[in-house]
Coordinates of C-alpha atoms in Angstrom, one line a residue:
M1 CA 0.3 0.0 -0.2
G2 CA 2.8 2.2 0.7
L3 CA 4.4 2.3 -2.6
V4 CA 0.7 2.9 -4.1
R5 CA 0.6 6.2 -2.0
I6 CA 4.1 7.2 -3.1
C7 CA 3.3 6.5 -6.7
E8 CA 0.0 8.5 -6.6
A9 CA 1.7 11.3 -5.0
I10 CA 4.3 11.4 -7.9
L11 CA 1.9 11.0 -10.8
R12 CA -0.9 13.4 -9.3
G13 CA 1.9 15.8 -8.3
Q14 CA 0.3 16.1 -4.8
N15 CA 3.2 17.4 -2.9
T16 CA 2.3 15.2 0.2
V17 CA 4.6 14.6 3.2
L18 CA 5.6 10.9 3.2
S19 CA 8.4 9.1 5.0
V20 CA 10.7 7.6 2.1
S21 CA 14.4 6.6 2.2
T22 CA 16.4 8.9 0.1
L23 CA 19.8 10.2 -0.4
I24 CA 20.5 12.9 2.3
H25 CA 22.8 15.7 1.9
D26 CA 23.3 18.4 5.0
Y27 CA 20.8 17.1 7.3
Y28 CA 22.1 17.6 10.6
G29 CA 25.5 17.2 9.2
I30 CA 24.5 13.8 7.6
D31 CA 25.7 13.6 3.8
D32 CA 26.0 10.6 1.3
V33 CA 23.8 8.4 3.2
Y34 CA 20.1 6.9 2.6
L35 CA 17.6 7.5 5.5
S36 CA 14.0 7.2 5.6
L37 CA 12.8 10.7 6.2
P38 CA 9.4 12.6 5.9
C39 CA 9.8 14.4 2.6
V40 CA 7.6 16.2 0.6
I41 CA 6.5 13.9 -2.5
G42 CA 5.3 15.5 -6.0
R43 CA 5.8 15.4 -9.6
E44 CA 9.4 15.2 -9.6
G45 CA 9.7 12.7 -6.7
V46 CA 11.6 13.9 -3.4
Q47 CA 10.9 17.9 -3.4
K48 CA 12.6 18.6 0.0
F49 CA 13.4 17.1 3.4
M50 CA 11.1 18.0 6.2
R51 CA 13.6 19.1 8.9
L52 CA 12.2 17.9 12.2
P53 CA 13.2 19.7 15.4
L54 CA 15.4 17.4 17.3
D55 CA 17.1 18.1 20.4
E56 CA 20.8 17.3 21.0
K57 CA 20.3 13.6 22.0
E58 CA 18.5 13.0 19.2
V59 CA 20.7 14.5 16.6
D60 CA 23.6 12.3 18.3
G61 CA 21.4 9.4 17.9
L62 CA 20.6 10.1 14.3
Q63 CA 24.4 11.0 13.3
S64 CA 25.5 7.5 14.8
S65 CA 22.7 5.4 13.1
A66 CA 24.0 7.3 9.8
R67 CA 27.7 6.7 10.5
I68 CA 26.9 2.9 11.2
L69 CA 25.0 2.5 7.8
K70 CA 27.7 4.1 6.0
E71 CA 30.4 2.1 7.6
T72 CA 28.3 -1.1 6.9
L73 CA 27.8 -0.2 3.3
N74 CA 31.4 0.4 2.8
S75 CA 32.6 -2.6 4.7
L76 CA 30.5 -4.5 2.1
G77 CA 31.9 -2.9 -0.7
L78 CA 28.5 -1.0 -1.7

């Protein structure tokens, strides 16, 4: 059902906020890793990231998760 909703948002240009995995650039200091975040989805796909208000502990956790993902992918040669 989620994929249908994403396709509808793109095909109909709905500019709807949905959580999708996308390549992250400059999001709380995170770059070049795919994360699932709330994004505005429209005719061109991901239009923008929704920048969630996170406290310092949450930012640290998010950055740690992104770092672990990158390290794991690098160790697999991906």
